[in-house]
PDB file of C-alpha atoms in Angstrom:
ATOM      1  CA  MET A  75     -52.555 168.180   1.395  1.00 50.00           C
ATOM      2  CA  ARG A  76     -54.814 167.862   4.825  1.00 55.00           C
ATOM      3  CA  ARG A  77     -58.328 168.252   4.947  1.00 56.00           C
ATOM      4  CA  PRO A  78     -59.419 170.336   7.577  1.00 58.00           C
ATOM      5  CA  PHE A  79     -61.280 168.771  10.072  1.00 57.00           C
ATOM      6  CA  LEU A  80     -62.193 171.272  12.825  1.00 52.00           C
ATOM      7  CA  PRO A  81     -64.160 173.428  10.382  1.00 50.00           C
ATOM      8  CA  THR A  82     -66.166 170.450   9.403  1.00 48.00           C
ATOM      9  CA  LEU A  83     -67.267 169.195  12.730  1.00 51.00           C
ATOM     10  CA  VAL A  84     -68.156 172.762  14.154  1.00 49.00           C
ATOM     11  CA  LEU A  85     -71.060 173.043  10.795  1.00 41.00           C
ATOM     12  CA  ALA A  86     -71.966 169.741  11.630  1.00 45.00           C
ATOM     13  CA  CYS A  87     -72.433 170.689  14.784  1.00 49.00           C
ATOM     14  CA  SER A  88     -74.119 174.099  14.223  1.00 46.00           C
ATOM     15  CA  LEU A  89     -77.016 172.723  11.805  1.00 42.00           C
ATOM     16  CA  ALA A  90     -78.002 169.912  14.533  1.00 44.00           C
ATOM     17  CA  VAL A  91     -78.864 172.208  16.711  1.00 47.00           C
ATOM     18  CA  PRO A  92     -81.647 174.236  14.615  1.00 45.00           C
ATOM     19  CA  ALA A  93     -83.772 171.316  14.568  1.00 41.00           C
ATOM     20  CA  LEU A  94     -83.219 170.226  18.549  1.00 41.00           C
ATOM     21  CA  ALA A  95     -85.330 173.980  19.863  1.00 45.00           C
ATOM     22  CA  ALA A  96     -88.284 172.569  17.235  1.00 43.00           C
ATOM     23  CA  GLU A  97     -88.918 169.173  18.448  1.00 43.00           C
ATOM     24  CA  PRO A  98     -91.332 168.020  21.188  1.00 44.00           C
ATOM     25  CA  ALA A  99     -89.805 165.923  24.071  1.00 46.00           C
ATOM     26  CA  LYS A 100     -90.150 162.706  23.786  1.00 46.00           C
ATOM     27  CA  PRO A 101     -90.402 160.023  25.802  1.00 47.00           C
ATOM     28  CA  ALA A 102     -87.262 158.054  27.261  1.00 49.00           C
ATOM     29  CA  ARG A 103     -86.660 154.182  25.938  1.00 46.00           C
ATOM     30  CA  ALA A 104     -83.846 152.102  27.038  1.00 47.00           C
ATOM     31  CA  PRO A 105     -80.563 152.381  24.871  1.00 52.00           C
ATOM     32  CA  VAL A 106     -79.896 149.889  22.033  1.00 50.00           C
ATOM     33  CA  LYS A 107     -76.898 148.496  22.370  1.00 54.00           C
ATOM     34  CA  ARG A 108     -74.841 148.640  18.784  1.00 56.00           C
ATOM     35  CA  VAL A 109     -71.615 147.269  17.919  1.00 59.00           C
ATOM     36  CA  CYS A 110     -70.664 148.494  14.610  1.00 56.00           C
ATOM     37  CA  VAL A 111     -67.049 147.438  12.759  1.00 62.00           C
ATOM     38  CA  ASN A 112     -65.813 148.894   9.876  1.00 55.00           C
ATOM     39  CA  VAL A 113     -61.913 148.108   8.489  1.00 61.00           C
ATOM     40  CA  LYS A 114     -61.873 149.962   5.348  1.00 61.00           C
ATOM     41  CA  ASP A 115     -59.011 151.977   3.994  1.00 80.00           C
ATOM     42  CA  GLY A 116     -57.456 150.950   7.174  1.00 85.00           C
ATOM     43  CA  SER A 117     -59.822 153.421   8.991  1.00 90.00           C
ATOM     44  CA  LYS A 118     -61.592 151.802  12.332  1.00 92.00           C
ATOM     45  CA  ALA A 119     -64.809 152.184  13.685  1.00 90.00           C
ATOM     46  CA  VAL A 120     -67.492 151.217  16.400  1.00 91.00           C
ATOM     47  CA  GLN A 121     -70.672 152.244  17.800  1.00 88.00           C
ATOM     48  CA  GLY A 122     -71.376 151.337  21.150  1.00 88.00           C
ATOM     49  CA  THR A 123     -68.349 149.866  22.394  1.00 91.00           C
ATOM     50  CA  ASP A 124     -64.698 150.679  23.016  1.00 94.00           C
ATOM     51  CA  LEU A 125     -62.200 151.061  20.695  1.00 95.00           C
ATOM     52  CA  ILE A 126     -58.778 149.991  21.521  1.00 95.00           C
ATOM     53  CA  ILE A 127     -55.963 151.328  19.178  1.00 95.00           C
ATOM     54  CA  GLU A 128     -53.051 148.202  19.951  1.00 95.00           C
ATOM     55  CA  PRO A 129     -49.518 148.818  20.450  1.00 94.00           C
ATOM     56  CA  GLY A 130     -47.653 148.443  16.974  1.00 90.00           C
ATOM     57  CA  GLU A 131     -50.753 149.124  15.423  1.00 89.00           C
ATOM     58  CA  LYS A 132     -50.988 151.718  12.567  1.00 85.00           C
ATOM     59  CA  ILE A 133     -54.643 152.405  11.286  1.00 92.00           C
ATOM     60  CA  LYS A 134     -55.774 155.517   9.337  1.00 93.00           C
ATOM     61  CA  ASP A 135     -58.579 156.198  11.674  1.00 94.00           C
ATOM     62  CA  ALA A 136     -60.420 156.308  14.346  1.00 94.00           C
ATOM     63  CA  VAL A 137     -63.790 156.784  15.563  1.00 93.00           C
ATOM     64  CA  ALA A 138     -66.093 155.255  18.241  1.00 92.00           C
ATOM     65  CA  VAL A 139     -69.814 156.453  18.691  1.00 88.00           C
ATOM     66  CA  ASP A 140     -71.262 156.363  22.602  1.00 87.00           C
ATOM     67  CA  GLY A 141     -68.198 154.379  23.611  1.00 92.00           C
ATOM     68  CA  ASP A 142     -64.065 155.480  23.983  1.00 96.00           C
ATOM     69  CA  VAL A 143     -61.274 155.301  21.774  1.00 97.00           C
ATOM     70  CA  ILE A 144     -57.702 154.299  23.319  1.00 97.00           C
ATOM     71  CA  VAL A 145     -54.280 154.620  21.960  1.00 97.00           C
ATOM     72  CA  LYS A 146     -52.242 152.576  23.485  1.00 97.00           C
ATOM     73  CA  LYS A 147     -48.484 152.833  24.331  1.00 97.00           C
ATOM     74  CA  GLY A 148     -46.871 152.924  20.831  1.00 96.00           C
ATOM     75  CA  ALA A 149     -50.065 152.805  18.583  1.00 96.00           C
ATOM     76  CA  VAL A 150     -50.215 155.003  15.806  1.00 96.00           C
ATOM     77  CA  VAL A 151     -53.065 156.886  13.725  1.00 96.00           C
ATOM     78  CA  ASP A 152     -52.641 158.440  10.277  1.00 95.00           C
ATOM     79  CA  ASN A 153     -55.299 160.850  10.790  1.00 94.00           C
ATOM     80  CA  ASP A 154     -57.831 161.939  13.160  1.00 96.00           C
ATOM     81  CA  VAL A 155     -59.298 160.546  16.584  1.00 97.00           C
ATOM     82  CA  ALA A 156     -63.491 161.232  17.599  1.00 95.00           C
ATOM     83  CA  ALA A 157     -65.301 159.739  19.837  1.00 94.00           C
ATOM     84  CA  VAL A 158     -68.828 161.417  20.463  1.00 90.00           C
ATOM     85  CA  ARG A 159     -70.342 160.757  23.348  1.00 88.00           C
ATOM     86  CA  GLY A 160     -67.131 159.280  24.767  1.00 92.00           C
ATOM     87  CA  ARG A 161     -63.328 159.873  25.691  1.00 95.00           C
ATOM     88  CA  VAL A 162     -60.231 159.812  23.459  1.00 97.00           C
ATOM     89  CA  ILE A 163     -57.566 158.580  25.966  1.00 97.00           C
ATOM     90  CA  LEU A 164     -54.096 157.999  24.878  1.00 98.00           C
ATOM     91  CA  GLU A 165     -51.622 156.166  26.760  1.00 97.00           C
ATOM     92  CA  ALA A 166     -47.824 157.652  26.802  1.00 97.00           C
ATOM     93  CA  GLY A 167     -46.236 156.876  23.514  1.00 96.00           C
ATOM     94  CA  ALA A 168     -49.197 156.692  21.692  1.00 97.00           C
ATOM     95  CA  ARG A 169     -49.510 158.927  18.698  1.00 97.00           C
ATOM     96  CA  VAL A 170     -51.746 160.398  16.546  1.00 97.00           C
ATOM     97  CA  LYS A 171     -50.905 162.426  13.648  1.00 97.00           C
ATOM     98  CA  GLY A 172     -53.867 164.181  13.127  1.00 97.00           C
ATOM     99  CA  ASP A 173     -56.365 165.991  15.448  1.00 97.00           C
ATOM    100  CA  VAL A 174     -58.293 164.600  18.225  1.00 97.00           C
ATOM    101  CA  VAL A 175     -61.816 165.233  18.741  1.00 96.00           C
ATOM    102  CA  SER A 176     -64.962 164.171  22.114  1.00 94.00           C
ATOM    103  CA  LEU A 177     -67.806 165.574  21.415  1.00 90.00           C
ATOM    104  CA  GLY A 178     -69.287 165.179  25.014  1.00 86.00           C
ATOM    105  CA  GLY A 179     -66.602 163.840  26.462  1.00 89.00           C
ATOM    106  CA  GLU A 180     -62.842 164.409  27.534  1.00 94.00           C
ATOM    107  CA  VAL A 181     -59.868 163.790  25.712  1.00 97.00           C
ATOM    108  CA  ARG A 182     -56.836 163.004  27.753  1.00 97.00           C
ATOM    109  CA  VAL A 183     -53.172 163.451  26.490  1.00 98.00           C
ATOM    110  CA  PRO A 184     -50.332 162.241  29.030  1.00 97.00           C
ATOM    111  CA  ALA A 185     -46.996 163.175  28.902  1.00 97.00           C
ATOM    112  CA  GLY A 186     -44.943 161.315  26.792  1.00 96.00           C
ATOM    113  CA  ALA A 187     -48.240 160.684  24.384  1.00 97.00           C
ATOM    114  CA  ARG A 188     -48.121 163.340  20.902  1.00 97.00           C
ATOM    115  CA  VAL A 189     -51.401 164.945  18.791  1.00 98.00           C
ATOM    116  CA  ASP A 190     -49.438 166.310  15.987  1.00 98.00           C
ATOM    117  CA  GLY A 191     -53.026 168.382  15.308  1.00 97.00           C
ATOM    118  CA  ASN A 192     -55.395 170.041  17.361  1.00 97.00           C
ATOM    119  CA  ALA A 193     -57.095 168.534  20.819  1.00 97.00           C
ATOM    120  CA  VAL A 194     -60.747 169.245  20.921  1.00 96.00           C
ATOM    121  CA  ALA A 195     -63.257 168.420  23.627  1.00 94.00           C
ATOM    122  CA  LEU A 196     -66.675 169.698  23.746  1.00 89.00           C
ATOM    123  CA  GLY A 197     -68.746 169.009  26.587  1.00 84.00           C
ATOM    124  CA  GLY A 198     -66.432 167.420  28.111  1.00 86.00           C
ATOM    125  CA  LYS A 199     -63.031 167.829  29.647  1.00 91.00           C
ATOM    126  CA  LEU A 200     -59.431 168.539  27.791  1.00 96.00           C
ATOM    127  CA  LYS A 201     -56.263 166.931  30.037  1.00 96.00           C
ATOM    128  CA  VAL A 202     -53.029 167.815  28.298  1.00 97.00           C
ATOM    129  CA  ASP A 203     -50.321 166.763  30.521  1.00 96.00           C
ATOM    130  CA  LYS A 204     -47.259 168.900  28.499  1.00 96.00           C
ATOM    131  CA  GLN A 205     -48.367 171.690  26.633  1.00 95.00           C
ATOM    132  CA  GLU A 206     -45.890 170.617  23.666  1.00 96.00           C
ATOM    133  CA  ASP A 207     -47.254 167.578  23.622  1.00 96.00           C
ATOM    134  CA  VAL A 208     -50.452 168.720  21.588  1.00 97.00           C
ATOM    135  CA  GLY A 209     -48.812 170.398  18.445  1.00 97.00           C
ATOM    136  CA  GLY A 210     -51.724 172.138  16.948  1.00 96.00           C
ATOM    137  CA  GLU A 211     -54.991 174.087  19.096  1.00 96.00           C
ATOM    138  CA  LYS A 212     -56.064 172.979  22.178  1.00 97.00           C
ATOM    139  CA  VAL A 213     -60.117 173.419  22.873  1.00 94.00           C
ATOM    140  CA  ASN A 214     -62.424 172.718  25.293  1.00 91.00           C
ATOM    141  CA  PHE A 215     -65.926 174.264  25.449  1.00 86.00           C
ATOM    142  CA  SER A 216     -67.550 173.224  28.448  1.00 81.00           C
ATOM    143  CA  MET A 217     -71.280 175.038  29.573  1.00 79.00           C
ATOM    144  CA  GLU A 218     -72.593 173.489  32.819  1.00 75.00           C
ATOM    145  CA  LEU A 219     -75.771 174.766  34.647  1.00 76.00           C
ATOM    146  CA  ASN A 220     -76.956 173.736  37.413  1.00 81.00           C
ATOM    147  CA  GLY A 221     -74.295 170.520  37.498  1.00 78.00           C
ATOM    148  CA  GLU A 222     -75.718 170.096  33.657  1.00 77.00           C
ATOM    149  CA  ASP A 223     -73.663 170.529  31.176  1.00 74.00           C
ATOM    150  CA  LEU A 224     -75.027 171.723  28.507  1.00 75.00           C
ATOM    151  CA  VAL A 225     -73.179 171.061  25.084  1.00 74.00           C
ATOM    152  CA  LYS A 226     -73.303 167.164  26.708  1.00 74.00           C
ATOM    153  CA  GLN A 227     -77.309 167.301  26.705  1.00 75.00           C
ATOM    154  CA  VAL A 228     -77.106 168.944  23.315  1.00 76.00           C
ATOM    155  CA  ILE A 229     -75.138 166.405  21.739  1.00 72.00           C
ATOM    156  CA  GLY A 230     -76.685 163.668  23.093  1.00 72.00           C
ATOM    157  CA  LYS A 231     -80.435 164.712  21.891  1.00 72.00           C
ATOM    158  CA  ALA A 232     -78.951 165.451  18.095  1.00 69.00           C
ATOM    159  CA  LEU A 233     -77.419 161.361  18.279  1.00 67.00           C
ATOM    160  CA  ASP A 234     -81.051 160.655  20.335  1.00 66.00           C
ATOM    161  CA  GLU A 235     -82.885 162.097  17.234  1.00 61.00           C
ATOM    162  CA  ASP A 236     -81.854 160.181  14.779  1.00 55.00           C
ATOM    163  CA  GLN A 237     -81.761 156.410  16.343  1.00 52.00           C
ATOM    164  CA  LYS A 238     -81.776 155.236  12.354  1.00 53.00           C
ATOM    165  CA  CYS A 239     -78.057 156.585  12.445  1.00 49.00           C
ATOM    166  CA  HIS A 240     -75.655 153.923  11.854  1.00 49.00           C
ATOM    167  CA  ILE A 241     -71.853 153.023  10.640  1.00 47.00           C
ATOM    168  CA  LEU A 242     -71.657 151.358   7.232  1.00 47.00           C
ATOM    169  CA  ASP A 243     -69.360 149.188   6.380  1.00 44.00           C
ATOM    170  CA  ASP A 244     -68.317 147.772   2.418  1.00 47.00           C
ATOM    171  CA  ASP A 245     -71.674 146.009   2.077  1.00 44.00           C
ATOM    172  CA  ASP A 246     -74.201 148.505   3.021  1.00 46.00           C
ATOM    173  CA  ASP A 247     -72.253 150.482   0.473  1.00 48.00           C
ATOM    174  CA  LYS A 248     -73.107 148.456  -2.220  1.00 49.00           C
ATOM    175  CA  ASP A 249     -76.682 148.302  -1.380  1.00 45.00           C
ATOM    176  CA  VAL A 250     -77.380 151.713  -1.134  1.00 42.00           C
TER     177      VAL A 250
END
């Protein structure tokens, strides 16, 4: 049985919002460029760079934080694809058997690509060439005020608050 992805995602985002309202503004600091890769149980995750799923490659989940996930023609993702402050880009001939989600970026599903689950863009644009190429719901939520996307700002602030956040690999799990 497949676990519901979207309710968990919405809950996590809603829990971050109250913390943002109470925090005073902090001085801006230079962005930290980090790359963390986790290939655990057939899944891949990166931070600070793009994740490219190559033709013929078959993985479970794909996640990029501060980067894009690009699923090339002929690649298959068995579960979900997510980009936080990045885009999810499928090429024609790519397939995602679960959901595709972008927080603070866009989702592109061109004609000939296939998403069996939901396609969700929060704080960005959802571009689906053929509606039938997405098997689930198509959700696009973006709110602009004076040319600034408020949803993208909330997501960015939530992530900036916790700069200690990183992707764990197998060695990090053993130390906890």
